[in-house]
PDB file of C-alpha atoms in Angstrom:
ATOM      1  CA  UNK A 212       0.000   0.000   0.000  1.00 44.00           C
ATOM      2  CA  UNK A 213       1.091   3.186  -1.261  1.00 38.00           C
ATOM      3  CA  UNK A 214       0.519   5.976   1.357  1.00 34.00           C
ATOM      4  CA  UNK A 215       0.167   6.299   5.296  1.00 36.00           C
ATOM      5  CA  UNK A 216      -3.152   6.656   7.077  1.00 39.00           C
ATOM      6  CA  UNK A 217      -4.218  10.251   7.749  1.00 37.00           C
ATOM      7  CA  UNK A 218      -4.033  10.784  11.204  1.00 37.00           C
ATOM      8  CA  UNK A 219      -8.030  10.745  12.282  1.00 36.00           C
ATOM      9  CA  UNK A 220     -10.341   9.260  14.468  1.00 38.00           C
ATOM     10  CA  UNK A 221     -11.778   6.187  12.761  1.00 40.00           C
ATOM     11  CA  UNK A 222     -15.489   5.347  13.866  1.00 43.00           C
ATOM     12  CA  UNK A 223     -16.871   2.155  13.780  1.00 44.00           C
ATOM     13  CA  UNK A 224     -19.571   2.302  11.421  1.00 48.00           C
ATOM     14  CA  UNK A 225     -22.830   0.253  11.246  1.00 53.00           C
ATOM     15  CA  UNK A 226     -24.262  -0.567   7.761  1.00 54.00           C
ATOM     16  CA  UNK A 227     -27.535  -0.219   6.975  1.00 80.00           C
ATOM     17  CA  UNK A 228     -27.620  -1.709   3.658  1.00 93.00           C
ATOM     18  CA  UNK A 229     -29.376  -5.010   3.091  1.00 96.00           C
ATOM     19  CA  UNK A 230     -26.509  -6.153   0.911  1.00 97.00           C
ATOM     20  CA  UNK A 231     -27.922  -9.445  -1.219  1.00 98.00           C
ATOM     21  CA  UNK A 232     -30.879  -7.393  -1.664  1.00 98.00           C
ATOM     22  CA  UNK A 233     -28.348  -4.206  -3.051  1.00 98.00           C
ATOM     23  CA  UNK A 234     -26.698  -6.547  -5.252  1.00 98.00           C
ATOM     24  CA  UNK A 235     -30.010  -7.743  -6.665  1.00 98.00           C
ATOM     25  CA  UNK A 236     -30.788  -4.532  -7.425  1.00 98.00           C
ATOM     26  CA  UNK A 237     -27.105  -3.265  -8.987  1.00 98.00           C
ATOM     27  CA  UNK A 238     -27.690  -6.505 -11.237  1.00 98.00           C
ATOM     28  CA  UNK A 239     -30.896  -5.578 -13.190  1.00 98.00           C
ATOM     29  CA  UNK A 240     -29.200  -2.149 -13.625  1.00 97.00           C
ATOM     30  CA  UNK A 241     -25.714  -3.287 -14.556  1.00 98.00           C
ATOM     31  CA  UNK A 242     -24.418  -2.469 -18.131  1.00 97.00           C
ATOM     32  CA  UNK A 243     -21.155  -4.406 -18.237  1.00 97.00           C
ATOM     33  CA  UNK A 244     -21.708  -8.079 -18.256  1.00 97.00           C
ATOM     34  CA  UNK A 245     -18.620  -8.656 -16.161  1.00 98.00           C
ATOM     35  CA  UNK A 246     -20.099  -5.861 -13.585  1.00 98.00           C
ATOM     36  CA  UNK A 247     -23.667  -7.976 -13.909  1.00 98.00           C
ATOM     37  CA  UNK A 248     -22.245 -11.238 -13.418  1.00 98.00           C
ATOM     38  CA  UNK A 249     -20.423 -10.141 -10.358  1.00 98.00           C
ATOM     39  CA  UNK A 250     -23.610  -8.936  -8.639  1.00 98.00           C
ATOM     40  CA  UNK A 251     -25.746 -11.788  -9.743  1.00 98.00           C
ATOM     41  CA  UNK A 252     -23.244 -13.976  -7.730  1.00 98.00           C
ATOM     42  CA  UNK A 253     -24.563 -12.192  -4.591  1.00 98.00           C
ATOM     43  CA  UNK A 254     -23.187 -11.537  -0.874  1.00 98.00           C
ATOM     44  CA  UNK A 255     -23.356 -12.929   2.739  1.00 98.00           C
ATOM     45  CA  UNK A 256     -25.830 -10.879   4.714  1.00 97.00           C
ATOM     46  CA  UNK A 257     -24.943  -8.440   7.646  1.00 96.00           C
ATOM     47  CA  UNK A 258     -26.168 -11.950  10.085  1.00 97.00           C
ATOM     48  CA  UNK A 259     -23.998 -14.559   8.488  1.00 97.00           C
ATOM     49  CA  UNK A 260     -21.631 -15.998  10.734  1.00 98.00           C
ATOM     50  CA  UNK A 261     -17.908 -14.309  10.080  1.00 98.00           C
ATOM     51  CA  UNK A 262     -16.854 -18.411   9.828  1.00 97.00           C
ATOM     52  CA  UNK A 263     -19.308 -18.702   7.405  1.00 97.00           C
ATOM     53  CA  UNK A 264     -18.016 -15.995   5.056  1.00 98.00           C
ATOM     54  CA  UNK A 265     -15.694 -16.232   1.847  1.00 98.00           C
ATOM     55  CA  UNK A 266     -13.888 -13.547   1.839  1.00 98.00           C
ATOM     56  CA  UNK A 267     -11.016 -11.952  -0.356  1.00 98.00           C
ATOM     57  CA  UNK A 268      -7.583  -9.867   0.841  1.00 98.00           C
ATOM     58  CA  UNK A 269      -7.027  -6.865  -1.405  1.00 98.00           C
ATOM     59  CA  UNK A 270      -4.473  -4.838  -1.990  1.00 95.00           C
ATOM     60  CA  UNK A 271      -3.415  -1.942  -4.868  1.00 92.00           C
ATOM     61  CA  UNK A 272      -0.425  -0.426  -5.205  1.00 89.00           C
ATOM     62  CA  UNK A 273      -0.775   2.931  -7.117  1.00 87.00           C
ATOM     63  CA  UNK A 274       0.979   6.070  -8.175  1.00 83.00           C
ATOM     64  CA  UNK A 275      -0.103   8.500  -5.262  1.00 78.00           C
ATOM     65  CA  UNK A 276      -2.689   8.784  -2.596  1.00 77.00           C
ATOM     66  CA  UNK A 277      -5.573  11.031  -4.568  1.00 83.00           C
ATOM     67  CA  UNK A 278      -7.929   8.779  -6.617  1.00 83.00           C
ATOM     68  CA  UNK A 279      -9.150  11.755  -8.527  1.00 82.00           C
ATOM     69  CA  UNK A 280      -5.225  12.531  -9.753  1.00 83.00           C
ATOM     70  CA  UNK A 281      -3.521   9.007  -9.447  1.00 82.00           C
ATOM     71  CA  UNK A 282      -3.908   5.250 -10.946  1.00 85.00           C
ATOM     72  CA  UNK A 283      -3.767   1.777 -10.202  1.00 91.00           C
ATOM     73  CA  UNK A 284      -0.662   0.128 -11.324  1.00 91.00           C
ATOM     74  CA  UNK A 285      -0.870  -3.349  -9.260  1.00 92.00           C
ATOM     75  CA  UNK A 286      -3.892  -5.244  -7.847  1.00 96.00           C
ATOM     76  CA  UNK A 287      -3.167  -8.402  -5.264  1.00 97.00           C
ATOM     77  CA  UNK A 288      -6.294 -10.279  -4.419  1.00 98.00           C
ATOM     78  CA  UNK A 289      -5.927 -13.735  -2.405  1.00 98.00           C
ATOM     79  CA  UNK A 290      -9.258 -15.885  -1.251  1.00 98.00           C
ATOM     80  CA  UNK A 291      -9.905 -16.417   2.401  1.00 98.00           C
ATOM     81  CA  UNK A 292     -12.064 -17.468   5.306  1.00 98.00           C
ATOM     82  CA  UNK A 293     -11.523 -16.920   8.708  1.00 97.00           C
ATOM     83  CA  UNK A 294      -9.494 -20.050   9.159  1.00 96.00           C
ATOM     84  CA  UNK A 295      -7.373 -20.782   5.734  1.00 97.00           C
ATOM     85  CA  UNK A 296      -5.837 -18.242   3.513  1.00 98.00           C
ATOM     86  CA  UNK A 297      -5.235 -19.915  -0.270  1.00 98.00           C
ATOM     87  CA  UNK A 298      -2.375 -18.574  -1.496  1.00 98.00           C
ATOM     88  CA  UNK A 299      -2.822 -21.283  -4.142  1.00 97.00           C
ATOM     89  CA  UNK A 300      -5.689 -18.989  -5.947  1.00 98.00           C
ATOM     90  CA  UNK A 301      -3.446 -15.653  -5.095  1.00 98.00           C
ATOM     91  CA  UNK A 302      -3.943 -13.660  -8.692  1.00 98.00           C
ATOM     92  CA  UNK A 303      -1.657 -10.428  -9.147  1.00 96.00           C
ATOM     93  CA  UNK A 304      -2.012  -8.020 -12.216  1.00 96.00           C
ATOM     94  CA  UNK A 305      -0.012  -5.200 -13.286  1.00 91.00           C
ATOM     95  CA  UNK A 306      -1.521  -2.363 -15.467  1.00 92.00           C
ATOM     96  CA  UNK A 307      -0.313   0.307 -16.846  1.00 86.00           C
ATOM     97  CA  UNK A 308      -1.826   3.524 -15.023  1.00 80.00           C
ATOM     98  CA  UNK A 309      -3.276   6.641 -17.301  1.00 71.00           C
ATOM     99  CA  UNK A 310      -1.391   9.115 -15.242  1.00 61.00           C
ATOM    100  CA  UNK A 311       2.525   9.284 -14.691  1.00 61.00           C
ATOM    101  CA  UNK A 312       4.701   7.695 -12.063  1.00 59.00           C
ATOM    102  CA  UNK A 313       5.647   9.790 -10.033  1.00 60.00           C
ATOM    103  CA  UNK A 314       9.452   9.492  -8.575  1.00 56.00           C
ATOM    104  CA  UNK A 315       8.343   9.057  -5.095  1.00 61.00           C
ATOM    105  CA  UNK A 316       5.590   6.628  -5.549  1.00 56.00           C
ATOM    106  CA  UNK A 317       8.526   4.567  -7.730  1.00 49.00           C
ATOM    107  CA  UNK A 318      10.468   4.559  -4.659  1.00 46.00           C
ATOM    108  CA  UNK A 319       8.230   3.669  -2.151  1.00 51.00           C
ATOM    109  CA  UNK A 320       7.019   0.058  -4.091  1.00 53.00           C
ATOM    110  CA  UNK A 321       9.526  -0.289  -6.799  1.00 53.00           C
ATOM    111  CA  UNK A 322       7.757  -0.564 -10.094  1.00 59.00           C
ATOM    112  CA  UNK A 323       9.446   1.768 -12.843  1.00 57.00           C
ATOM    113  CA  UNK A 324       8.535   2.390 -16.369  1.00 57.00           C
ATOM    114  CA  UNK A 325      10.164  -0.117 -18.131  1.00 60.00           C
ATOM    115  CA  UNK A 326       8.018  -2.421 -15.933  1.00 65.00           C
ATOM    116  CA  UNK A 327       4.693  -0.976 -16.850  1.00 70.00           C
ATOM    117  CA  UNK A 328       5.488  -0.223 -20.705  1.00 70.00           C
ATOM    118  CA  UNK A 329       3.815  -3.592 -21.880  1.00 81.00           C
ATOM    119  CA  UNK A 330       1.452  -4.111 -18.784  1.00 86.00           C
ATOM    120  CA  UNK A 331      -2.184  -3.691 -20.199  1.00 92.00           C
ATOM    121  CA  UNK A 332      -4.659  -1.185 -19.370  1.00 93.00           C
ATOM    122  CA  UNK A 333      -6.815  -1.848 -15.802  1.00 95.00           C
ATOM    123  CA  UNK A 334      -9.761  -2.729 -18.428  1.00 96.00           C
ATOM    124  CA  UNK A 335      -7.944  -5.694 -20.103  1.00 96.00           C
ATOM    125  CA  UNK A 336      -8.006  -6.886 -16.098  1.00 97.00           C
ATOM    126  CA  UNK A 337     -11.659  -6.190 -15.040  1.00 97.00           C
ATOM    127  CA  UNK A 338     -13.099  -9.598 -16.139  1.00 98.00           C
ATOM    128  CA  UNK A 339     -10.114 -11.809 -14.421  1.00 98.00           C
ATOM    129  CA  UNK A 340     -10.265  -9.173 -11.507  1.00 98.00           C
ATOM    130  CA  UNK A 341     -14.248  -9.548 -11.149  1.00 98.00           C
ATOM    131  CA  UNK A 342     -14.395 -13.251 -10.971  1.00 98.00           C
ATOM    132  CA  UNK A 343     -11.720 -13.576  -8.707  1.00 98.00           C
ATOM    133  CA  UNK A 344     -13.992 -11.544  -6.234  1.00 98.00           C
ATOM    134  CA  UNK A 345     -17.278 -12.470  -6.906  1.00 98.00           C
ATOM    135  CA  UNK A 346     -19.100 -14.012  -3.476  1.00 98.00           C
ATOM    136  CA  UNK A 347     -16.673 -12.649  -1.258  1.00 98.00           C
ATOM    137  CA  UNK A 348     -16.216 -10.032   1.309  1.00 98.00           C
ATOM    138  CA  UNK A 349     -13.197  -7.987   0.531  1.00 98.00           C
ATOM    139  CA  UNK A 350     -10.597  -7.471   3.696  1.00 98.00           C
ATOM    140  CA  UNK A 351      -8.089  -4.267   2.864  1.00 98.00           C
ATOM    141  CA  UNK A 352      -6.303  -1.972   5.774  1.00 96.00           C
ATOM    142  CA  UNK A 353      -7.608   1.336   5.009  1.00 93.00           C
ATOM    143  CA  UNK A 354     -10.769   1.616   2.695  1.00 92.00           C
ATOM    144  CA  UNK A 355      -9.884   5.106   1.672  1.00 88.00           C
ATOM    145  CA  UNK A 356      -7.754   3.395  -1.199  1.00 86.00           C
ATOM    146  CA  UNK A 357      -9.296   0.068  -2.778  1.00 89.00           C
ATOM    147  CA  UNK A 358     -12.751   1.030  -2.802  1.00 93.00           C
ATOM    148  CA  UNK A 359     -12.614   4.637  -3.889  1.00 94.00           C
ATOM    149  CA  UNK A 360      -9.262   3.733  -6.529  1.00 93.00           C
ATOM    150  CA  UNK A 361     -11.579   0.904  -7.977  1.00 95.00           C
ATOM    151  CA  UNK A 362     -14.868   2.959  -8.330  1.00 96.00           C
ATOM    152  CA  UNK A 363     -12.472   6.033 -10.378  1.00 94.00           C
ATOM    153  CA  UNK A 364     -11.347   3.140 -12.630  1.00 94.00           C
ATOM    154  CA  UNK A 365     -14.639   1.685 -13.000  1.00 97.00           C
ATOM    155  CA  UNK A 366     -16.098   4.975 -13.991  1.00 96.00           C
ATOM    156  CA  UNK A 367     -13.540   6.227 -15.973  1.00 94.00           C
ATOM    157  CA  UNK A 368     -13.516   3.087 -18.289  1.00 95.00           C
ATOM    158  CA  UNK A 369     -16.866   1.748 -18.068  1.00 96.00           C
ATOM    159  CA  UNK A 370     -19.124   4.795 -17.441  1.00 96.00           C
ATOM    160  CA  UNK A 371     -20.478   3.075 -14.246  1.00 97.00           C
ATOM    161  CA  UNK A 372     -19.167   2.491 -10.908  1.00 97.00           C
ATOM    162  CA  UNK A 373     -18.960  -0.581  -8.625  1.00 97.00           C
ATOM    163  CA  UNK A 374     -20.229  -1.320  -5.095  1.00 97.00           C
ATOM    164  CA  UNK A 375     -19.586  -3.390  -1.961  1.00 96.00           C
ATOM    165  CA  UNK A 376     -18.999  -3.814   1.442  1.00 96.00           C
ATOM    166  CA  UNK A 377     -15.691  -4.528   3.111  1.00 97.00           C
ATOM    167  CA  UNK A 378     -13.463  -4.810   6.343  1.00 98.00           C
ATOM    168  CA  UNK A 379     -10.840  -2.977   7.050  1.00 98.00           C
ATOM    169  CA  UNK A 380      -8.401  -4.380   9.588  1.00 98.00           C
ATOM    170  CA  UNK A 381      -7.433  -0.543  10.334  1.00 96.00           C
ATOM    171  CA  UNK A 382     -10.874   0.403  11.196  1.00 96.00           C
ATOM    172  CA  UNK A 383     -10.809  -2.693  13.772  1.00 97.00           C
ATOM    173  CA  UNK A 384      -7.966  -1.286  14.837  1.00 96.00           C
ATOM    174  CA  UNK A 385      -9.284   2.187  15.487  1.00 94.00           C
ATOM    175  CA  UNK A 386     -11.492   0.627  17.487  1.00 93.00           C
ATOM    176  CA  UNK A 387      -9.431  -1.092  20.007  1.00 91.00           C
ATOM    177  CA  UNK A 388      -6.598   1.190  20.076  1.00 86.00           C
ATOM    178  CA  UNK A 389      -7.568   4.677  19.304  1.00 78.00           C
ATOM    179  CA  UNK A 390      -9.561   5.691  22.028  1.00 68.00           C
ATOM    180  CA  UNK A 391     -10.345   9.350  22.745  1.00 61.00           C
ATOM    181  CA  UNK A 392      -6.637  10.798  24.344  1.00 57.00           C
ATOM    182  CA  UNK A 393      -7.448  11.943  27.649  1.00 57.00           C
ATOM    183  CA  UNK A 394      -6.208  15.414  28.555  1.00 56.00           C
ATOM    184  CA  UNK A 395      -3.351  14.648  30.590  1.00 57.00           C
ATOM    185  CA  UNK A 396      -2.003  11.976  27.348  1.00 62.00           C
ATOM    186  CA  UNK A 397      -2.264  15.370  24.958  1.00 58.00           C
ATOM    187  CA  UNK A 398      -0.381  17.561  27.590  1.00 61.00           C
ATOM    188  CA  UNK A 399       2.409  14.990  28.220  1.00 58.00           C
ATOM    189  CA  UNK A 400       2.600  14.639  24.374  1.00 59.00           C
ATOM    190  CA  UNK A 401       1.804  10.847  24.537  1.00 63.00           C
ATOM    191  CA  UNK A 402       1.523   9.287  20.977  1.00 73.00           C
ATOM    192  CA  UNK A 403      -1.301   7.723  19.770  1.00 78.00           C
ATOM    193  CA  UNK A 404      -0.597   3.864  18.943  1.00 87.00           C
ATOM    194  CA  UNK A 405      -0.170   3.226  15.351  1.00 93.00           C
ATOM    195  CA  UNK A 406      -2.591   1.287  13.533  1.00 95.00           C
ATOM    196  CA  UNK A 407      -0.566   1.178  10.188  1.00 94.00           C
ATOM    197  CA  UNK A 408      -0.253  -2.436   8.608  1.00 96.00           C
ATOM    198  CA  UNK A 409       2.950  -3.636  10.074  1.00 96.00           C
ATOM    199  CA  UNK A 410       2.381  -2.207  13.605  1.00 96.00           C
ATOM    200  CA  UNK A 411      -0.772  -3.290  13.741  1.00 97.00           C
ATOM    201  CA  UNK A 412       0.430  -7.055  12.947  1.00 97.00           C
ATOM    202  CA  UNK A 413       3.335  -6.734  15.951  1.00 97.00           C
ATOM    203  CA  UNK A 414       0.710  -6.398  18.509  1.00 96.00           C
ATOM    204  CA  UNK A 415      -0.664  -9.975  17.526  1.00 97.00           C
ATOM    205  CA  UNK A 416       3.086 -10.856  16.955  1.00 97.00           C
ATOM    206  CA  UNK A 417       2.658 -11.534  13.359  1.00 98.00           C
ATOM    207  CA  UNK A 418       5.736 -12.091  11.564  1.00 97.00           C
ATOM    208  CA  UNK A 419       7.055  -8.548   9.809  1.00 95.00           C
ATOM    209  CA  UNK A 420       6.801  -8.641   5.796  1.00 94.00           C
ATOM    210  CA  UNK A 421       8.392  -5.682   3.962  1.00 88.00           C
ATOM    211  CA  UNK A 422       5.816  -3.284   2.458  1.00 85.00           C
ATOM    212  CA  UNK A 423       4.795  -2.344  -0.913  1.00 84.00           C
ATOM    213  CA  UNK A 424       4.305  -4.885  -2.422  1.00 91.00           C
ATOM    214  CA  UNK A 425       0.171  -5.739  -3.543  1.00 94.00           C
ATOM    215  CA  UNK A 426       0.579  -9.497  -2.665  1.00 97.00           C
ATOM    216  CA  UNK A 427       2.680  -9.006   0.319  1.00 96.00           C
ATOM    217  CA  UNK A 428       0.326  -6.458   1.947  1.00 96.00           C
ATOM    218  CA  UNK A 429      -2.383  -8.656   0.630  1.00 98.00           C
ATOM    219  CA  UNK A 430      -1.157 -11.409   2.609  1.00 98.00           C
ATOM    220  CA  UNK A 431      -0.554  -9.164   5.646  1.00 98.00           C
ATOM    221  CA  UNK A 432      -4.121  -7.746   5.762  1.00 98.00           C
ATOM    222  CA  UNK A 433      -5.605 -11.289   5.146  1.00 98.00           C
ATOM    223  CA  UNK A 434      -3.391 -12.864   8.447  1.00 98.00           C
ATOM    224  CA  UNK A 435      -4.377  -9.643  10.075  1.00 98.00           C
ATOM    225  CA  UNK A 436      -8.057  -9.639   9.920  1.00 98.00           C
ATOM    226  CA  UNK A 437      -7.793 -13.482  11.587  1.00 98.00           C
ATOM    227  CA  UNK A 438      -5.359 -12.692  14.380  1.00 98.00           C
ATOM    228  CA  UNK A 439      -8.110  -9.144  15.579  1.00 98.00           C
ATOM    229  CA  UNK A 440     -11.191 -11.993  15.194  1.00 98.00           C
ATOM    230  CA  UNK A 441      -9.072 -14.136  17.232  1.00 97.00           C
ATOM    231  CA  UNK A 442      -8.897 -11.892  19.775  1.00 96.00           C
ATOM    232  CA  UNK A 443     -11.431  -9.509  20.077  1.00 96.00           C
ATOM    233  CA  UNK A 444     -14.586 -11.303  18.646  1.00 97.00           C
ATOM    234  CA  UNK A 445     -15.848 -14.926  17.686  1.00 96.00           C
ATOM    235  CA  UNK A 446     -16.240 -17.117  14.573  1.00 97.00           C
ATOM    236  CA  UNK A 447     -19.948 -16.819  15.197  1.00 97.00           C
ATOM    237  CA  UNK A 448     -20.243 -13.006  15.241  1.00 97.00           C
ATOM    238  CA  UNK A 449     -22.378 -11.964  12.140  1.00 97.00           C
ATOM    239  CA  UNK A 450     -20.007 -10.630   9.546  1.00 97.00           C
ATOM    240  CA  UNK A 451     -22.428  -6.719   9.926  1.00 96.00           C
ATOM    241  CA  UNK A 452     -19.842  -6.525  13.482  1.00 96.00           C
ATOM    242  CA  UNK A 453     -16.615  -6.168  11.643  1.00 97.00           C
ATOM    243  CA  UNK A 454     -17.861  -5.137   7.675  1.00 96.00           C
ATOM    244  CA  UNK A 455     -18.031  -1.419   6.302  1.00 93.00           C
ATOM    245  CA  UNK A 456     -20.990  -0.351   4.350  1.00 84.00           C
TER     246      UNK A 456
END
């Protein structure tokens, strides 16, 4: 993942959306087949068990942190449930973004422009990328990226967007470990505990894997989201505790 967190509150949000019945409804409406297909094959609902639900890690790497002024140049997505991650089914694309690489995004994950000069464009990977997520629950750390990098893309190529629910693993976070600062933590100049990827995986003593790389953090978020259900909620917990509208 490309950028750090902005430093704000994160609130644990409820979703209100009757999701199987949304994606019923974003089927009949659908224009790409690929986009139709994806919805007709449906999603758990807010009460299904978390144990219960397929789920997929995600993870982009792209050439700067504003979806309205950067692209997607890598996509990672890797199956899961709460108990086995299948790195067997792992897929990994990279496209070739419509904006320029910038020298510090370069840096910070290591793909140049020799590597992207014969990638294809994100819409050559829409169909692949689509059916490797359809009936699952994506898992990311930070939703401020996938979802909003995806839905620029979709739009941008297709004329429509795409929609979902997900979990992020920092949100859980947030939850757990950024509580209000009380007064006396701001005067002393206390820091707030980080909830980026890899510090977030120390506190569950999760191995460290070096960063920026779309399979890698993949990976990470996927082990992640198992060690915080582990410890701070059960299998059986509907999958509307932990999930994002």
């Amino acid at each position: 993942m490309l950028y750090l967190p902005p430093d704000a509150e994160n609130k644990q949000q409820k979703s209100t959306i009757d999701w199987p019945k949304r994606f019923q409804e974003l089927a009949k409406t659908a224009k790409y087949p690929a986009l139709k297909k994806y919805y007709e094959a449906g999603i758990a609902s807010s009460s299904s068990p978390i144990s219960h639900v397929p789920m997929v890690a995600v993870d982009f790497e792209t050439t700067g942190m504003n979806p309205d002024k950067h692209g997607i140049i890598s996509i990672a997505v890797i199956p899961m449930t709460l108990d086995r991650i299948h790195m067997s089914q792992a897929k990994q694309w990279i496209v070739k973004p419509r904006r320029l690489l910038t020298n510090e995004s370069i840096t910070i994950h290591g793909i140049t422009h020799s590597a992207i000069e014969r990638a294809p464009d994100f819409s050559e990977i829409i169909e692949p990328l689509l059916e490797a997520v359809a009936g699952k629950v994506w898992v990311v750390h930070y939703n401020g990226i996938e979802r909003p990098f995806l839905q620029g893309a979709f739009k941008e190529r297709l004329k429509e967007s795409i929609h979902f629910p997900l979990i992020d693993t920092m949100e859980i976070e947030a939850r757990f470990h950024r509580q209000k600062r009380s007064l006396w933590d701001k005067l002393t100049g206390k820091e707030r505990v980080s909830i980026r990827l890899s510090d977030s995986r120390d506190r569950y003593n999760l191995p460290f894997y070096a960063p920026h790389d779309a399979m890698t953090d993949a990976l990470a978020c996927g082990e992640l989201l198992q060690a915080q259900v582990a410890h701070h909620f059960s299998a059986e917990n509907p999958i509307g505790d932990i999930w994002l509208p």
